[in-house]
Short mmCIF file of N, CA and C in Angstrom, two decimals:
data_model
loop_
_atom_site.label_atom_id
_atom_site.label_comp_id
_atom_site.label_asym_id
_atom_site.label_seq_id
_atom_site.Cartn_x
_atom_site.Cartn_y
_atom_site.Cartn_z
N GLY A 100 113.45 118.79 78.52
CA GLY A 100 113.98 120.08 78.88
C GLY A 100 113.85 121.06 77.75
N GLU A 101 114.18 122.28 78.05
CA GLU A 101 114.05 123.35 77.06
C GLU A 101 115.35 123.60 76.32
N GLY A 102 116.49 123.25 76.90
CA GLY A 102 117.77 123.55 76.27
C GLY A 102 118.10 122.59 75.14
N PHE A 103 119.05 123.04 74.32
CA PHE A 103 119.49 122.22 73.20
C PHE A 103 120.01 120.86 73.66
N TRP A 104 120.85 120.85 74.71
CA TRP A 104 121.43 119.58 75.17
C TRP A 104 120.37 118.67 75.75
N SER A 105 119.43 119.20 76.47
CA SER A 105 118.35 118.37 77.02
C SER A 105 117.56 117.72 75.91
N ARG A 106 117.23 118.49 74.89
CA ARG A 106 116.48 117.94 73.77
C ARG A 106 117.32 116.92 73.00
N SER A 107 118.62 117.20 72.86
CA SER A 107 119.51 116.28 72.14
C SER A 107 119.62 114.94 72.88
N VAL A 108 119.80 114.99 74.17
CA VAL A 108 119.90 113.77 74.97
C VAL A 108 118.58 113.00 74.90
N ALA A 109 117.47 113.68 75.01
CA ALA A 109 116.16 113.02 74.92
C ALA A 109 115.98 112.35 73.56
N PHE A 110 116.41 113.04 72.52
CA PHE A 110 116.30 112.47 71.18
C PHE A 110 117.16 111.20 71.07
N LEU A 111 118.39 111.27 71.53
CA LEU A 111 119.28 110.10 71.44
C LEU A 111 118.75 108.93 72.26
N LYS A 112 118.21 109.21 73.43
CA LYS A 112 117.62 108.14 74.25
C LYS A 112 116.46 107.48 73.52
N SER A 113 115.61 108.29 72.93
CA SER A 113 114.43 107.75 72.25
C SER A 113 114.83 106.93 71.03
N GLN A 114 115.88 107.35 70.34
CA GLN A 114 116.31 106.65 69.14
C GLN A 114 117.08 105.37 69.44
N SER A 115 117.79 105.35 70.56
CA SER A 115 118.63 104.20 70.88
C SER A 115 117.94 103.19 71.78
N GLY A 116 116.82 103.57 72.35
CA GLY A 116 116.14 102.66 73.27
C GLY A 116 116.81 102.64 74.63
N ALA A 117 117.73 103.56 74.88
CA ALA A 117 118.43 103.61 76.17
C ALA A 117 117.46 103.94 77.28
N ARG A 118 117.71 103.32 78.42
CA ARG A 118 116.90 103.65 79.58
C ARG A 118 117.76 103.64 80.82
N SER A 119 117.23 104.14 81.90
CA SER A 119 117.98 104.29 83.14
C SER A 119 118.43 102.94 83.68
N LEU A 120 119.66 102.91 84.17
CA LEU A 120 120.20 101.70 84.77
C LEU A 120 120.03 101.71 86.28
N ALA A 121 119.81 102.87 86.85
CA ALA A 121 119.61 102.99 88.29
C ALA A 121 118.17 103.42 88.54
N PRO A 122 117.58 102.98 89.65
CA PRO A 122 116.20 103.38 89.93
C PRO A 122 116.10 104.90 90.09
N ARG A 123 115.05 105.45 89.54
CA ARG A 123 114.87 106.90 89.64
C ARG A 123 113.41 107.23 89.86
N GLU A 124 113.18 108.39 90.40
CA GLU A 124 111.84 108.88 90.68
C GLU A 124 111.15 109.29 89.39
N GLY A 125 109.85 109.31 89.42
CA GLY A 125 109.08 109.79 88.29
C GLY A 125 108.01 108.80 87.88
N THR A 126 107.17 109.26 86.97
CA THR A 126 106.06 108.42 86.52
C THR A 126 106.19 108.01 85.06
N ASP A 127 107.24 108.48 84.39
CA ASP A 127 107.42 108.10 82.99
C ASP A 127 107.83 106.62 82.92
N PRO A 128 107.60 105.97 81.79
CA PRO A 128 107.90 104.53 81.69
C PRO A 128 109.33 104.17 82.05
N ASP A 129 110.29 105.01 81.68
CA ASP A 129 111.68 104.73 82.01
C ASP A 129 111.88 104.66 83.52
N ALA A 130 111.30 105.60 84.25
CA ALA A 130 111.44 105.62 85.71
C ALA A 130 110.75 104.41 86.32
N VAL A 131 109.55 104.09 85.85
CA VAL A 131 108.81 102.94 86.37
C VAL A 131 109.61 101.66 86.14
N LEU A 132 110.12 101.48 84.93
CA LEU A 132 110.89 100.28 84.62
C LEU A 132 112.19 100.22 85.43
N SER A 133 112.81 101.37 85.67
CA SER A 133 114.06 101.37 86.44
C SER A 133 113.80 100.89 87.87
N ARG A 134 112.69 101.31 88.46
CA ARG A 134 112.36 100.88 89.82
C ARG A 134 111.93 99.42 89.86
N ALA A 135 111.18 98.99 88.84
CA ALA A 135 110.75 97.59 88.78
C ALA A 135 111.97 96.68 88.64
N GLU A 136 112.92 97.07 87.81
CA GLU A 136 114.12 96.27 87.63
C GLU A 136 114.94 96.22 88.92
N ALA A 137 115.03 97.35 89.62
CA ALA A 137 115.77 97.37 90.88
C ALA A 137 115.11 96.45 91.91
N ALA A 138 113.77 96.47 91.97
CA ALA A 138 113.06 95.59 92.90
C ALA A 138 113.30 94.14 92.54
N LEU A 139 113.27 93.84 91.27
CA LEU A 139 113.51 92.47 90.81
C LEU A 139 114.93 92.02 91.14
N ASN A 140 115.90 92.90 90.92
CA ASN A 140 117.29 92.58 91.26
C ASN A 140 117.48 92.37 92.76
N ALA A 141 116.65 93.02 93.56
CA ALA A 141 116.71 92.86 95.01
C ALA A 141 115.93 91.63 95.48
N GLY A 142 115.30 90.93 94.55
CA GLY A 142 114.55 89.73 94.90
C GLY A 142 113.14 90.01 95.38
N ASP A 143 112.64 91.21 95.15
CA ASP A 143 111.30 91.59 95.59
C ASP A 143 110.35 91.59 94.40
N LEU A 144 109.86 90.41 94.07
CA LEU A 144 108.98 90.24 92.91
C LEU A 144 107.67 91.01 93.09
N ALA A 145 107.13 91.00 94.29
CA ALA A 145 105.87 91.72 94.54
C ALA A 145 106.03 93.22 94.30
N ALA A 146 107.14 93.78 94.73
CA ALA A 146 107.37 95.22 94.51
C ALA A 146 107.54 95.51 93.02
N ALA A 147 108.20 94.61 92.30
CA ALA A 147 108.37 94.81 90.85
C ALA A 147 107.01 94.84 90.16
N ILE A 148 106.13 93.92 90.54
CA ILE A 148 104.79 93.88 89.96
C ILE A 148 104.04 95.17 90.28
N THR A 149 104.16 95.62 91.51
CA THR A 149 103.48 96.85 91.93
C THR A 149 104.00 98.04 91.13
N GLU A 150 105.30 98.11 90.93
CA GLU A 150 105.87 99.22 90.14
C GLU A 150 105.34 99.19 88.71
N LEU A 151 105.24 98.01 88.11
CA LEU A 151 104.79 97.91 86.72
C LEU A 151 103.35 98.38 86.55
N ASP A 152 102.59 98.39 87.62
CA ASP A 152 101.22 98.89 87.55
C ASP A 152 101.20 100.39 87.25
N GLY A 153 102.33 101.05 87.42
CA GLY A 153 102.42 102.48 87.12
C GLY A 153 102.70 102.79 85.66
N LEU A 154 102.84 101.76 84.84
CA LEU A 154 103.07 101.99 83.41
C LEU A 154 101.80 102.50 82.73
N PRO A 155 101.94 103.22 81.63
CA PRO A 155 100.75 103.58 80.85
C PRO A 155 100.13 102.31 80.26
N GLU A 156 98.91 102.41 79.78
CA GLU A 156 98.17 101.23 79.30
C GLU A 156 98.94 100.43 78.26
N GLY A 157 99.62 101.09 77.35
CA GLY A 157 100.39 100.37 76.34
C GLY A 157 101.49 99.53 76.96
N GLY A 158 102.16 100.07 77.96
CA GLY A 158 103.20 99.33 78.66
C GLY A 158 102.63 98.18 79.46
N LYS A 159 101.49 98.41 80.09
CA LYS A 159 100.84 97.33 80.85
C LYS A 159 100.47 96.18 79.92
N THR A 160 100.00 96.52 78.74
CA THR A 160 99.62 95.49 77.77
C THR A 160 100.84 94.67 77.38
N ARG A 161 101.95 95.35 77.12
CA ARG A 161 103.17 94.64 76.72
C ARG A 161 103.73 93.79 77.86
N MET A 162 103.52 94.20 79.08
CA MET A 162 104.07 93.48 80.23
C MET A 162 103.08 92.48 80.83
N ALA A 163 101.87 92.41 80.28
CA ALA A 163 100.80 91.59 80.88
C ALA A 163 101.20 90.12 81.03
N GLU A 164 101.81 89.55 80.03
CA GLU A 164 102.18 88.13 80.12
C GLU A 164 103.23 87.92 81.22
N TRP A 165 104.22 88.80 81.28
CA TRP A 165 105.25 88.67 82.30
C TRP A 165 104.65 88.84 83.69
N VAL A 166 103.77 89.83 83.85
CA VAL A 166 103.14 90.07 85.15
C VAL A 166 102.31 88.86 85.56
N ALA A 167 101.58 88.27 84.63
CA ALA A 167 100.78 87.08 84.95
C ALA A 167 101.68 85.93 85.41
N LEU A 168 102.78 85.72 84.74
CA LEU A 168 103.72 84.67 85.16
C LEU A 168 104.33 84.98 86.52
N ALA A 169 104.66 86.24 86.75
CA ALA A 169 105.24 86.64 88.04
C ALA A 169 104.21 86.45 89.16
N GLN A 170 102.95 86.76 88.89
CA GLN A 170 101.91 86.56 89.90
C GLN A 170 101.72 85.07 90.20
N ARG A 171 101.81 84.23 89.17
CA ARG A 171 101.73 82.78 89.39
C ARG A 171 102.89 82.30 90.25
N ARG A 172 104.07 82.83 90.00
CA ARG A 172 105.23 82.46 90.81
C ARG A 172 105.03 82.87 92.26
N LEU A 173 104.53 84.09 92.47
CA LEU A 173 104.27 84.54 93.84
C LEU A 173 103.25 83.64 94.54
N ALA A 174 102.21 83.27 93.83
CA ALA A 174 101.18 82.40 94.41
C ALA A 174 101.79 81.04 94.77
N ALA A 175 102.65 80.52 93.92
CA ALA A 175 103.30 79.24 94.19
C ALA A 175 104.21 79.36 95.41
N LEU A 176 104.96 80.43 95.49
CA LEU A 176 105.84 80.64 96.64
C LEU A 176 105.05 80.80 97.93
N ASP A 177 103.91 81.48 97.85
CA ASP A 177 103.05 81.65 99.02
C ASP A 177 102.44 80.33 99.47
N ALA A 178 102.17 79.44 98.52
CA ALA A 178 101.56 78.15 98.84
C ALA A 178 102.58 77.12 99.34
N LEU A 179 103.83 77.37 99.10
CA LEU A 179 104.87 76.40 99.44
C LEU A 179 104.92 76.05 100.94
N PRO A 180 104.83 77.00 101.86
CA PRO A 180 104.85 76.62 103.27
C PRO A 180 103.69 75.67 103.67
N ALA A 181 102.51 75.94 103.14
CA ALA A 181 101.37 75.08 103.47
C ALA A 181 101.58 73.67 102.91
N LEU A 182 102.08 73.60 101.70
CA LEU A 182 102.36 72.30 101.10
C LEU A 182 103.44 71.57 101.88
N SER A 183 104.45 72.29 102.27
CA SER A 183 105.56 71.71 103.04
C SER A 183 105.07 71.17 104.38
N SER A 184 104.17 71.90 105.03
CA SER A 184 103.65 71.43 106.31
C SER A 184 102.79 70.19 106.18
N GLN A 185 102.15 70.03 105.04
CA GLN A 185 101.34 68.83 104.80
C GLN A 185 102.22 67.60 104.58
N ILE A 186 103.41 67.81 104.06
CA ILE A 186 104.33 66.71 103.80
C ILE A 186 104.96 66.24 105.10
N ASP A 187 105.24 67.16 106.01
CA ASP A 187 105.89 66.82 107.29
C ASP A 187 104.99 66.08 108.16
#
């Protein structure tokens, strides 16, 4: 923002590492992470992965290992019904 308070709040957030606790609109990393966390809390791993794709390249790099593990989990969950039917 342009006002003193907007700049002050932005400065404090950047210095403290604070980020949104509730999902919010936008394309900045804080907004993307807030929506990904909300999807994860709702049990929607696929949506969380999709949201993380909206991060800038640096964020994607930092989240790459987690995303790979989450994708492996999704693949395992998707394969579970077929495996279960083979056992029955």
